PDB file of C-alpha atoms in Angstrom:
ATOM      1  CA  LEU A 660     192.010  38.935 164.082  1.00 87.00           C
ATOM      2  CA  VAL A 661     194.340  41.772 164.399  1.00 86.00           C
ATOM      3  CA  SER A 662     194.955  41.835 160.705  1.00 84.00           C
ATOM      4  CA  SER A 663     191.129  41.573 159.890  1.00 82.00           C
ATOM      5  CA  LEU A 664     190.622  44.443 162.065  1.00 85.00           C
ATOM      6  CA  ALA A 665     193.293  46.547 160.798  1.00 83.00           C
ATOM      7  CA  ALA A 666     192.087  45.968 157.085  1.00 81.00           C
ATOM      8  CA  LEU A 667     188.508  46.531 158.026  1.00 79.00           C
ATOM      9  CA  PHE A 668     188.934  49.821 159.859  1.00 78.00           C
ATOM     10  CA  PRO A 669     191.847  51.765 158.356  1.00 78.00           C
ATOM     11  CA  GLY A 670     193.149  54.212 160.815  1.00 77.00           C
ATOM     12  CA  CYS A 671     192.028  52.099 163.827  1.00 78.00           C
ATOM     13  CA  GLN A 672     195.199  51.261 166.312  1.00 84.00           C
ATOM     14  CA  VAL A 673     195.065  47.635 167.096  1.00 86.00           C
ATOM     15  CA  TYR A 674     197.348  46.667 169.881  1.00 85.00           C
ATOM     16  CA  ASP A 675     198.172  43.053 170.438  1.00 88.00           C
ATOM     17  CA  SER A 676     199.558  42.605 174.072  1.00 87.00           C
ATOM     18  CA  GLY A 677     200.427  38.985 173.454  1.00 89.00           C
ATOM     19  CA  ASP A 678     199.680  36.113 175.638  1.00 92.00           C
ATOM     20  CA  LEU A 679     199.668  36.352 179.304  1.00 93.00           C
ATOM     21  CA  SER A 680     201.887  33.913 181.455  1.00 91.00           C
ATOM     22  CA  PHE A 681     200.285  31.970 184.231  1.00 90.00           C
ATOM     23  CA  THR A 682     201.930  30.105 187.121  1.00 87.00           C
ATOM     24  CA  GLN A 683     200.821  26.550 187.999  1.00 88.00           C
ATOM     25  CA  VAL A 684     200.655  26.359 191.655  1.00 87.00           C
ATOM     26  CA  PRO A 685     202.512  22.986 192.501  1.00 91.00           C
ATOM     27  CA  ASN A 686     200.512  20.463 194.630  1.00 89.00           C
ATOM     28  CA  ASP A 687     197.433  22.510 193.957  1.00 87.00           C
ATOM     29  CA  GLU A 688     194.963  20.629 196.360  1.00 85.00           C
ATOM     30  CA  LEU A 689     191.312  20.277 195.598  1.00 86.00           C
ATOM     31  CA  TYR A 690     188.999  22.670 197.623  1.00 79.00           C
ATOM     32  CA  ASN A 691     186.117  20.800 199.343  1.00 78.00           C
ATOM     33  CA  ASN A 692     187.479  17.727 197.953  1.00 81.00           C
ATOM     34  CA  LEU A 693     185.832  18.541 194.594  1.00 83.00           C
ATOM     35  CA  VAL A 694     187.097  22.045 193.114  1.00 84.00           C
ATOM     36  CA  SER A 695     190.152  21.622 190.921  1.00 84.00           C
ATOM     37  CA  TYR A 696     193.076  23.935 190.462  1.00 85.00           C
ATOM     38  CA  PRO A 697     191.666  26.697 192.816  1.00 84.00           C
ATOM     39  CA  ARG A 698     194.959  28.571 193.550  1.00 85.00           C
ATOM     40  CA  SER A 699     196.134  28.281 189.997  1.00 87.00           C
ATOM     41  CA  VAL A 700     192.937  29.792 188.632  1.00 86.00           C
ATOM     42  CA  GLY A 701     192.810  32.363 191.417  1.00 85.00           C
ATOM     43  CA  LEU A 702     196.295  33.679 190.441  1.00 87.00           C
ATOM     44  CA  ALA A 703     195.630  33.936 186.894  1.00 88.00           C
ATOM     45  CA  SER A 704     192.487  35.648 187.474  1.00 88.00           C
ATOM     46  CA  GLN A 705     194.622  38.259 188.969  1.00 88.00           C
ATOM     47  CA  VAL A 706     196.951  38.479 186.145  1.00 91.00           C
ATOM     48  CA  VAL A 707     194.096  38.946 183.747  1.00 92.00           C
ATOM     49  CA  ALA A 708     192.448  41.501 185.791  1.00 91.00           C
ATOM     50  CA  ASP A 709     195.655  43.629 185.937  1.00 92.00           C
ATOM     51  CA  ALA A 710     195.969  43.250 182.083  1.00 94.00           C
ATOM     52  CA  VAL A 711     192.449  44.379 181.466  1.00 95.00           C
ATOM     53  CA  SER A 712     192.330  46.992 184.084  1.00 94.00           C
ATOM     54  CA  ARG A 713     195.456  48.693 182.167  1.00 94.00           C
ATOM     55  CA  ALA A 714     193.976  48.456 178.815  1.00 94.00           C
ATOM     56  CA  VAL A 715     190.703  50.335 180.043  1.00 95.00           C
ATOM     57  CA  ALA A 716     192.721  52.746 181.985  1.00 96.00           C
ATOM     58  CA  HIS A 717     194.507  53.865 178.779  1.00 93.00           C
ATOM     59  CA  GLY A 718     191.207  54.112 176.940  1.00 91.00           C
ATOM     60  CA  ARG A 719     191.249  51.359 174.988  1.00 91.00           C
ATOM     61  CA  LEU A 720     188.385  48.576 174.146  1.00 92.00           C
ATOM     62  CA  SER A 721     189.752  45.483 175.796  1.00 94.00           C
ATOM     63  CA  CYS A 722     189.546  42.148 173.808  1.00 95.00           C
ATOM     64  CA  CYS A 723     190.428  38.837 175.576  1.00 95.00           C
ATOM     65  CA  MET A 724     190.606  35.532 174.007  1.00 93.00           C
ATOM     66  CA  SER A 725     190.757  32.267 175.742  1.00 90.00           C
ATOM     67  CA  GLY A 726     190.070  28.426 175.440  1.00 87.00           C
ATOM     68  CA  VAL A 727     188.437  28.218 178.688  1.00 78.00           C
ATOM     69  CA  LYS A 728     186.281  30.842 180.469  1.00 71.00           C
ATOM     70  CA  SER A 729     186.743  30.552 184.214  1.00 64.00           C
ATOM     71  CA  SER A 730     190.078  32.385 184.831  1.00 72.00           C
ATOM     72  CA  LEU A 731     189.478  34.566 182.111  1.00 88.00           C
ATOM     73  CA  ALA A 732     185.960  36.051 183.061  1.00 89.00           C
ATOM     74  CA  VAL A 733     186.419  36.446 186.623  1.00 88.00           C
ATOM     75  CA  GLY A 734     189.722  38.358 186.044  1.00 90.00           C
ATOM     76  CA  SER A 735     188.597  40.198 182.880  1.00 93.00           C
ATOM     77  CA  ILE A 736     185.315  41.438 184.727  1.00 93.00           C
ATOM     78  CA  SER A 737     187.078  42.183 187.983  1.00 90.00           C
ATOM     79  CA  GLY A 738     189.606  44.265 186.206  1.00 92.00           C
ATOM     80  CA  HIS A 739     186.986  46.120 184.016  1.00 94.00           C
ATOM     81  CA  ALA A 740     185.219  46.918 187.248  1.00 92.00           C
ATOM     82  CA  ARG A 741     188.163  48.400 188.761  1.00 92.00           C
ATOM     83  CA  GLN A 742     188.140  51.130 186.170  1.00 94.00           C
ATOM     84  CA  CYS A 743     184.034  51.166 185.648  1.00 93.00           C
ATOM     85  CA  PRO A 744     182.445  50.324 188.855  1.00 89.00           C
ATOM     86  CA  HIS A 745     178.973  50.841 187.316  1.00 90.00           C
ATOM     87  CA  LEU A 746     179.402  48.509 184.420  1.00 92.00           C
ATOM     88  CA  GLY A 747     176.930  45.994 182.983  1.00 92.00           C
ATOM     89  CA  VAL A 748     177.497  42.585 181.956  1.00 93.00           C
ATOM     90  CA  ILE A 749     176.066  40.790 178.731  1.00 94.00           C
ATOM     91  CA  TRP A 750     176.813  36.883 179.195  1.00 93.00           C
ATOM     92  CA  VAL A 751     176.206  34.917 175.898  1.00 94.00           C
ATOM     93  CA  ASP A 752     176.531  31.406 176.679  1.00 92.00           C
ATOM     94  CA  ALA A 753     175.005  27.942 176.197  1.00 90.00           C
ATOM     95  CA  HIS A 754     175.521  27.884 180.085  1.00 88.00           C
ATOM     96  CA  ALA A 755     174.898  30.263 183.046  1.00 86.00           C
ATOM     97  CA  ASP A 756     178.273  29.400 184.570  1.00 87.00           C
ATOM     98  CA  ILE A 757     176.826  30.463 187.750  1.00 85.00           C
ATOM     99  CA  ASN A 758     177.447  27.513 190.125  1.00 83.00           C
ATOM    100  CA  THR A 759     179.183  28.195 193.490  1.00 83.00           C
ATOM    101  CA  PRO A 760     181.978  25.835 194.930  1.00 79.00           C
ATOM    102  CA  LEU A 761     179.477  24.325 196.967  1.00 80.00           C
ATOM    103  CA  THR A 762     176.776  23.621 194.579  1.00 82.00           C
ATOM    104  CA  SER A 763     179.132  22.477 191.615  1.00 83.00           C
ATOM    105  CA  GLN A 764     178.724  18.759 190.871  1.00 82.00           C
ATOM    106  CA  SER A 765     181.713  18.489 188.574  1.00 84.00           C
ATOM    107  CA  GLY A 766     184.103  20.838 190.503  1.00 79.00           C
ATOM    108  CA  ASN A 767     184.891  22.635 187.355  1.00 83.00           C
ATOM    109  CA  LEU A 768     185.616  26.251 187.889  1.00 82.00           C
ATOM    110  CA  HIS A 769     184.773  27.197 184.358  1.00 81.00           C
ATOM    111  CA  GLY A 770     181.148  26.478 185.557  1.00 83.00           C
ATOM    112  CA  GLN A 771     181.261  29.221 188.533  1.00 84.00           C
ATOM    113  CA  PRO A 772     182.667  32.355 187.260  1.00 86.00           C
ATOM    114  CA  VAL A 773     179.510  34.333 187.358  1.00 87.00           C
ATOM    115  CA  SER A 774     179.184  33.466 191.212  1.00 85.00           C
ATOM    116  CA  PHE A 775     182.498  34.797 192.281  1.00 84.00           C
ATOM    117  CA  LEU A 776     181.673  38.519 190.704  1.00 86.00           C
ATOM    118  CA  LEU A 777     178.108  38.720 191.998  1.00 84.00           C
ATOM    119  CA  ARG A 778     177.757  40.774 195.182  1.00 80.00           C
ATOM    120  CA  GLU A 779     174.614  38.849 196.306  1.00 79.00           C
ATOM    121  CA  LEU A 780     176.319  35.674 196.225  1.00 79.00           C
ATOM    122  CA  GLN A 781     179.361  36.375 198.185  1.00 76.00           C
ATOM    123  CA  ASP A 782     177.978  34.829 201.337  1.00 76.00           C
ATOM    124  CA  LYS A 783     177.127  31.685 199.335  1.00 78.00           C
ATOM    125  CA  ASN A 784     181.015  31.295 198.341  1.00 71.00           C
ATOM    126  CA  PRO A 785     183.846  30.468 200.698  1.00 65.00           C
ATOM    127  CA  THR A 786     184.489  33.371 202.926  1.00 57.00           C
ATOM    128  CA  SER A 787     187.173  31.917 205.294  1.00 47.00           C
ATOM    129  CA  PRO A 788     190.654  33.630 205.192  1.00 48.00           C
ATOM    130  CA  HIS A 789     191.960  30.273 204.089  1.00 48.00           C
ATOM    131  CA  ALA A 790     189.298  30.281 201.205  1.00 51.00           C
ATOM    132  CA  LYS A 791     190.073  33.924 200.368  1.00 56.00           C
ATOM    133  CA  GLN A 792     193.700  32.762 199.867  1.00 53.00           C
ATOM    134  CA  ILE A 793     192.655  30.081 197.541  1.00 54.00           C
ATOM    135  CA  PHE A 794     190.111  32.279 195.474  1.00 59.00           C
ATOM    136  CA  PRO A 795     192.013  35.652 195.690  1.00 52.00           C
ATOM    137  CA  SER A 796     189.971  37.115 192.847  1.00 49.00           C
ATOM    138  CA  SER A 797     186.741  36.672 194.736  1.00 43.00           C
ATOM    139  CA  ALA A 798     187.595  39.502 196.917  1.00 42.00           C
ATOM    140  CA  SER A 799     188.214  42.060 194.383  1.00 51.00           C
ATOM    141  CA  CYS A 800     185.281  43.786 192.668  1.00 60.00           C
ATOM    142  CA  PHE A 801     181.743  42.862 192.503  1.00 70.00           C
ATOM    143  CA  ILE A 802     178.698  43.576 190.358  1.00 74.00           C
ATOM    144  CA  GLN A 803     175.049  43.718 191.187  1.00 70.00           C
ATOM    145  CA  PRO A 804     172.708  41.144 189.865  1.00 68.00           C
ATOM    146  CA  LEU A 805     170.542  43.784 188.075  1.00 63.00           C
ATOM    147  CA  LYS A 806     173.451  44.570 185.746  1.00 69.00           C
ATOM    148  CA  VAL A 807     173.954  40.974 184.491  1.00 74.00           C
ATOM    149  CA  ILE A 808     171.942  39.919 181.300  1.00 79.00           C
ATOM    150  CA  ILE A 809     172.280  36.175 180.468  1.00 80.00           C
ATOM    151  CA  LEU A 810     171.563  34.829 177.103  1.00 82.00           C
ATOM    152  CA  SER A 811     171.552  31.019 178.107  1.00 75.00           C
ATOM    153  CA  PRO A 812     169.269  28.074 177.442  1.00 66.00           C
ATOM    154  CA  ILE A 813     169.907  26.786 181.039  1.00 66.00           C
ATOM    155  CA  ARG A 814     167.620  27.649 183.859  1.00 62.00           C
ATOM    156  CA  SER A 815     168.916  27.579 187.509  1.00 73.00           C
ATOM    157  CA  TYR A 816     167.517  28.130 190.973  1.00 79.00           C
ATOM    158  CA  ILE A 817     169.995  30.894 191.222  1.00 83.00           C
ATOM    159  CA  LEU A 818     169.008  32.770 188.309  1.00 83.00           C
ATOM    160  CA  LYS A 819     165.338  32.568 189.313  1.00 80.00           C
ATOM    161  CA  ASN A 820     166.088  33.839 192.882  1.00 82.00           C
ATOM    162  CA  TYR A 821     168.652  36.407 192.546  1.00 81.00           C
ATOM    163  CA  ASP A 822     166.857  38.820 190.271  1.00 79.00           C
ATOM    164  CA  ILE A 823     169.291  38.008 187.425  1.00 85.00           C
ATOM    165  CA  GLN A 824     167.571  38.740 183.901  1.00 87.00           C
ATOM    166  CA  TYR A 825     168.122  35.898 181.681  1.00 88.00           C
ATOM    167  CA  PHE A 826     166.762  34.611 178.375  1.00 91.00           C
ATOM    168  CA  SER A 827     166.506  30.824 177.198  1.00 89.00           C
ATOM    169  CA  MET A 828     166.776  29.566 173.663  1.00 90.00           C
ATOM    170  CA  ARG A 829     162.942  28.979 174.030  1.00 90.00           C
ATOM    171  CA  GLU A 830     162.497  32.579 174.798  1.00 91.00           C
ATOM    172  CA  ILE A 831     164.602  33.813 172.107  1.00 93.00           C
ATOM    173  CA  ASP A 832     162.325  31.521 169.737  1.00 94.00           C
ATOM    174  CA  ARG A 833     159.280  32.807 171.214  1.00 95.00           C
ATOM    175  CA  LEU A 834     160.245  36.495 171.377  1.00 95.00           C
ATOM    176  CA  GLY A 835     162.744  36.824 168.486  1.00 96.00           C
ATOM    177  CA  ILE A 836     166.131  38.179 168.984  1.00 95.00           C
ATOM    178  CA  GLN A 837     165.327  41.774 168.318  1.00 97.00           C
ATOM    179  CA  LYS A 838     162.890  41.968 171.202  1.00 96.00           C
ATOM    180  CA  VAL A 839     165.396  40.115 173.336  1.00 94.00           C
ATOM    181  CA  MET A 840     168.144  42.642 172.704  1.00 95.00           C
ATOM    182  CA  GLU A 841     165.583  45.593 173.220  1.00 95.00           C
ATOM    183  CA  ARG A 842     164.574  44.015 176.664  1.00 93.00           C
ATOM    184  CA  THR A 843     168.303  43.348 177.690  1.00 93.00           C
ATOM    185  CA  PHE A 844     169.223  47.069 176.983  1.00 94.00           C
ATOM    186  CA  GLU A 845     166.056  48.311 178.706  1.00 92.00           C
ATOM    187  CA  GLN A 846     167.036  46.368 181.867  1.00 89.00           C
ATOM    188  CA  LEU A 847     170.761  47.157 181.704  1.00 89.00           C
ATOM    189  CA  MET A 848     170.619  50.761 180.807  1.00 87.00           C
ATOM    190  CA  GLY A 849     166.979  51.845 181.178  1.00 80.00           C
ATOM    191  CA  ARG A 850     167.948  54.543 183.917  1.00 77.00           C
ATOM    192  CA  ARG A 851     171.591  55.426 182.962  1.00 82.00           C
ATOM    193  CA  GLN A 852     174.137  54.698 180.369  1.00 89.00           C
ATOM    194  CA  ARG A 853     177.000  52.192 181.522  1.00 92.00           C
ATOM    195  CA  PRO A 854     179.885  50.634 180.040  1.00 94.00           C
ATOM    196  CA  ILE A 855     179.026  47.203 178.804  1.00 95.00           C
ATOM    197  CA  HIS A 856     181.131  44.171 179.227  1.00 95.00           C
ATOM    198  CA  LEU A 857     180.204  41.391 176.697  1.00 96.00           C
ATOM    199  CA  SER A 858     181.385  37.678 177.486  1.00 94.00           C
ATOM    200  CA  PHE A 859     180.686  35.650 174.764  1.00 95.00           C
ATOM    201  CA  ASP A 860     181.153  31.871 174.800  1.00 94.00           C
ATOM    202  CA  ILE A 861     181.229  30.380 171.283  1.00 95.00           C
ATOM    203  CA  ASP A 862     179.353  27.360 172.461  1.00 93.00           C
ATOM    204  CA  ALA A 863     176.315  29.726 172.325  1.00 94.00           C
ATOM    205  CA  PHE A 864     176.099  28.938 168.704  1.00 96.00           C
ATOM    206  CA  ASP A 865     174.806  25.584 167.586  1.00 95.00           C
ATOM    207  CA  PRO A 866     177.603  23.064 167.212  1.00 96.00           C
ATOM    208  CA  SER A 867     177.112  22.913 163.471  1.00 96.00           C
ATOM    209  CA  LEU A 868     178.696  26.252 163.366  1.00 97.00           C
ATOM    210  CA  ALA A 869     181.159  26.251 166.180  1.00 96.00           C
ATOM    211  CA  PRO A 870     182.246  22.419 166.624  1.00 96.00           C
ATOM    212  CA  ALA A 871     185.631  23.166 167.977  1.00 95.00           C
ATOM    213  CA  THR A 872     184.632  23.934 171.438  1.00 94.00           C
ATOM    214  CA  GLY A 873     184.421  22.179 174.896  1.00 89.00           C
ATOM    215  CA  THR A 874     180.774  21.866 175.966  1.00 87.00           C
ATOM    216  CA  PRO A 875     178.550  22.188 172.731  1.00 89.00           C
ATOM    217  CA  VAL A 876     174.894  22.187 173.002  1.00 89.00           C
ATOM    218  CA  LEU A 877     172.337  21.484 170.324  1.00 92.00           C
ATOM    219  CA  GLY A 878     169.947  24.039 169.346  1.00 92.00           C
ATOM    220  CA  GLY A 879     172.216  27.117 169.951  1.00 93.00           C
ATOM    221  CA  LEU A 880     172.147  30.694 168.171  1.00 95.00           C
ATOM    222  CA  THR A 881     172.077  30.857 164.501  1.00 96.00           C
ATOM    223  CA  TYR A 882     174.879  32.801 162.678  1.00 97.00           C
ATOM    224  CA  ARG A 883     172.249  35.733 162.004  1.00 96.00           C
ATOM    225  CA  GLU A 884     171.085  35.638 165.869  1.00 96.00           C
ATOM    226  CA  GLY A 885     174.861  35.882 166.998  1.00 96.00           C
ATOM    227  CA  MET A 886     175.803  38.687 164.813  1.00 96.00           C
ATOM    228  CA  TYR A 887     172.505  40.769 165.477  1.00 96.00           C
ATOM    229  CA  ILE A 888     173.457  40.413 169.309  1.00 96.00           C
ATOM    230  CA  THR A 889     176.999  41.821 168.725  1.00 96.00           C
ATOM    231  CA  GLU A 890     175.815  44.459 166.061  1.00 96.00           C
ATOM    232  CA  GLU A 891     173.288  45.967 168.629  1.00 96.00           C
ATOM    233  CA  ILE A 892     175.723  46.013 171.400  1.00 96.00           C
ATOM    234  CA  HIS A 893     177.978  47.905 169.120  1.00 95.00           C
ATOM    235  CA  ASN A 894     175.425  50.107 168.114  1.00 95.00           C
ATOM    236  CA  THR A 895     174.924  51.339 171.766  1.00 95.00           C
ATOM    237  CA  GLY A 896     178.276  52.756 171.648  1.00 94.00           C
ATOM    238  CA  MET A 897     178.866  51.725 175.328  1.00 95.00           C
ATOM    239  CA  LEU A 898     180.840  48.454 174.697  1.00 96.00           C
ATOM    240  CA  SER A 899     184.018  48.666 176.664  1.00 96.00           C
ATOM    241  CA  ALA A 900     185.567  45.107 176.801  1.00 96.00           C
ATOM    242  CA  VAL A 901     184.693  41.834 175.187  1.00 97.00           C
ATOM    243  CA  ASP A 902     185.803  38.189 175.922  1.00 96.00           C
ATOM    244  CA  MET A 903     185.536  35.583 173.325  1.00 96.00           C
ATOM    245  CA  VAL A 904     186.159  32.155 174.957  1.00 94.00           C
ATOM    246  CA  GLU A 905     185.836  28.554 174.503  1.00 93.00           C
ATOM    247  CA  VAL A 906     187.476  28.543 170.988  1.00 94.00           C
ATOM    248  CA  ASN A 907     189.467  25.209 171.230  1.00 93.00           C
ATOM    249  CA  PRO A 908     191.538  24.043 168.201  1.00 93.00           C
ATOM    250  CA  LEU A 909     192.361  20.927 169.893  1.00 93.00           C
ATOM    251  CA  LEU A 910     188.677  19.839 170.191  1.00 93.00           C
ATOM    252  CA  GLY A 911     188.006  20.097 166.457  1.00 94.00           C
ATOM    253  CA  ALA A 912     187.683  16.736 164.603  1.00 95.00           C
ATOM    254  CA  SER A 913     189.181  18.252 161.553  1.00 96.00           C
ATOM    255  CA  PRO A 914     190.949  21.203 160.115  1.00 96.00           C
ATOM    256  CA  GLU A 915     187.695  22.425 158.787  1.00 97.00           C
ATOM    257  CA  GLU A 916     185.943  22.357 162.025  1.00 97.00           C
ATOM    258  CA  VAL A 917     188.870  24.250 163.649  1.00 96.00           C
ATOM    259  CA  ASN A 918     188.837  26.930 160.887  1.00 96.00           C
ATOM    260  CA  ALA A 919     185.066  27.299 161.017  1.00 97.00           C
ATOM    261  CA  THR A 920     184.984  27.947 164.730  1.00 97.00           C
ATOM    262  CA  ALA A 921     187.977  30.277 164.451  1.00 95.00           C
ATOM    263  CA  ARG A 922     186.412  32.238 161.616  1.00 95.00           C
ATOM    264  CA  LEU A 923     183.244  32.649 163.545  1.00 97.00           C
ATOM    265  CA  ALA A 924     184.863  34.088 166.534  1.00 96.00           C
ATOM    266  CA  VAL A 925     186.612  36.510 164.337  1.00 95.00           C
ATOM    267  CA  ASP A 926     183.287  37.498 162.834  1.00 95.00           C
ATOM    268  CA  VAL A 927     181.694  37.994 166.330  1.00 96.00           C
ATOM    269  CA  ILE A 928     184.487  40.108 167.456  1.00 95.00           C
ATOM    270  CA  ALA A 929     184.708  42.152 164.328  1.00 93.00           C
ATOM    271  CA  ALA A 930     180.851  42.871 164.540  1.00 94.00           C
ATOM    272  CA  CYS A 931     181.559  44.144 168.227  1.00 93.00           C
ATOM    273  CA  PHE A 932     183.846  46.824 166.607  1.00 90.00           C
ATOM    274  CA  GLY A 933     181.500  47.771 163.854  1.00 88.00           C
ATOM    275  CA  GLN A 934     181.593  45.330 161.042  1.00 87.00           C
ATOM    276  CA  THR A 935     178.292  45.128 159.281  1.00 84.00           C
ATOM    277  CA  ARG A 936     176.720  42.302 157.179  1.00 84.00           C
ATOM    278  CA  GLU A 937     175.946  44.888 154.487  1.00 74.00           C
ATOM    279  CA  GLY A 938     179.625  44.529 153.163  1.00 63.00           C
ATOM    280  CA  ALA A 939     182.245  47.063 152.327  1.00 56.00           C
ATOM    281  CA  HIS A 940     181.221  50.067 150.434  1.00 59.00           C
ATOM    282  CA  THR A 941     182.903  52.840 148.702  1.00 61.00           C
ATOM    283  CA  ALA A 942     182.857  56.078 150.913  1.00 62.00           C
ATOM    284  CA  PHE A 943     181.407  59.076 149.020  1.00 68.00           C
ATOM    285  CA  ASP A 944     181.204  62.744 150.391  1.00 73.00           C
ATOM    286  CA  GLU A 945     178.804  63.592 147.642  1.00 82.00           C
ATOM    287  CA  LEU A 946     177.333  61.656 144.634  1.00 81.00           C
ATOM    288  CA  PRO A 947     178.937  62.164 141.292  1.00 77.00           C
ATOM    289  CA  THR A 948     177.124  64.038 138.368  1.00 76.00           C
ATOM    290  CA  PRO A 949     176.795  62.389 134.999  1.00 72.00           C
ATOM    291  CA  SER A 950     179.129  64.768 133.383  1.00 64.00           C
ATOM    292  CA  SER A 951     182.827  65.364 133.731  1.00 55.00           C
ATOM    293  CA  PRO A 952     184.808  68.812 133.252  1.00 56.00           C
ATOM    294  CA  ASP A 953     187.285  67.146 131.219  1.00 57.00           C
ATOM    295  CA  GLU A 954     184.942  65.941 128.449  1.00 56.00           C
ATOM    296  CA  SER A 955     182.991  67.965 125.841  1.00 62.00           C
ATOM    297  CA  ASP A 956     179.276  67.850 125.331  1.00 64.00           C
ATOM    298  CA  ARG A 957     179.703  65.814 122.129  1.00 63.00           C
ATOM    299  CA  GLU A 958     182.115  63.341 123.842  1.00 65.00           C
ATOM    300  CA  GLU A 959     179.585  62.894 126.390  1.00 63.00           C
ATOM    301  CA  GLN A 960     176.810  62.198 123.740  1.00 64.00           C
ATOM    302  CA  VAL A 961     179.093  59.827 122.112  1.00 64.00           C
ATOM    303  CA  ARG A 962     179.919  58.079 125.377  1.00 61.00           C
ATOM    304  CA  ILE A 963     176.240  57.937 126.261  1.00 64.00           C
TER     305      ILE A 963
END
């Protein structure tokens, strides 16, 4: 990705901060006899939040990549919100990831990150001092529901009842991706310009395009729809941070599937930074004229 961005945009400074190191908490007991690794994920979220906060504070457009969404999204959006309290979030995913620890049936925290970030859901999450110790990231920065746009095929009670704008794949089919993005920006930035945090789960694409991921869902975005989303977000000039998640090489059935998924992820991120589907073109300050000062009229006639 770094080499691709450097080649696409000469003069653009690309910093690779390297991998973040996380501590696995020993004997990390289940929360509510169901939620797995709550302390480990909570501490990892703090590490991610600190890293993203530093990057944004230095005026950089932050880009995070992870094989799993839970610790990344909670941490990256919390860290971003430290520097940009009025940010808006666009969540592109095959899943809303908005369960709370008390509504989750699987106990997997990767299905719960949005609930930890929304102010309106804080009284639905564990609030005791013991719970805050288990989920330290849930006590940091919150965002208002109005600022979250979810492009997801999954409907849920929470989305319907907490004034969260979302579009299902059926609505994308009905309205078209252009109209969906117009409504997204109208809702997100209709009254004021605000920094945008894009969380893009590769499983939002149809599994035929991105097979090396954890929870694929048939009937996802096409390549053109996914690129249009990121191109339009770039065109706002307000993108401040992007997460690319659920690219998991261990889940590809073949090297071809792994490479296809990775290439797609690189395309999505590059489009966020301004890559277009029109291809690379030679830059001209002005159009050249037919004649050259180095050739006579006769030489020009011979050449013609």
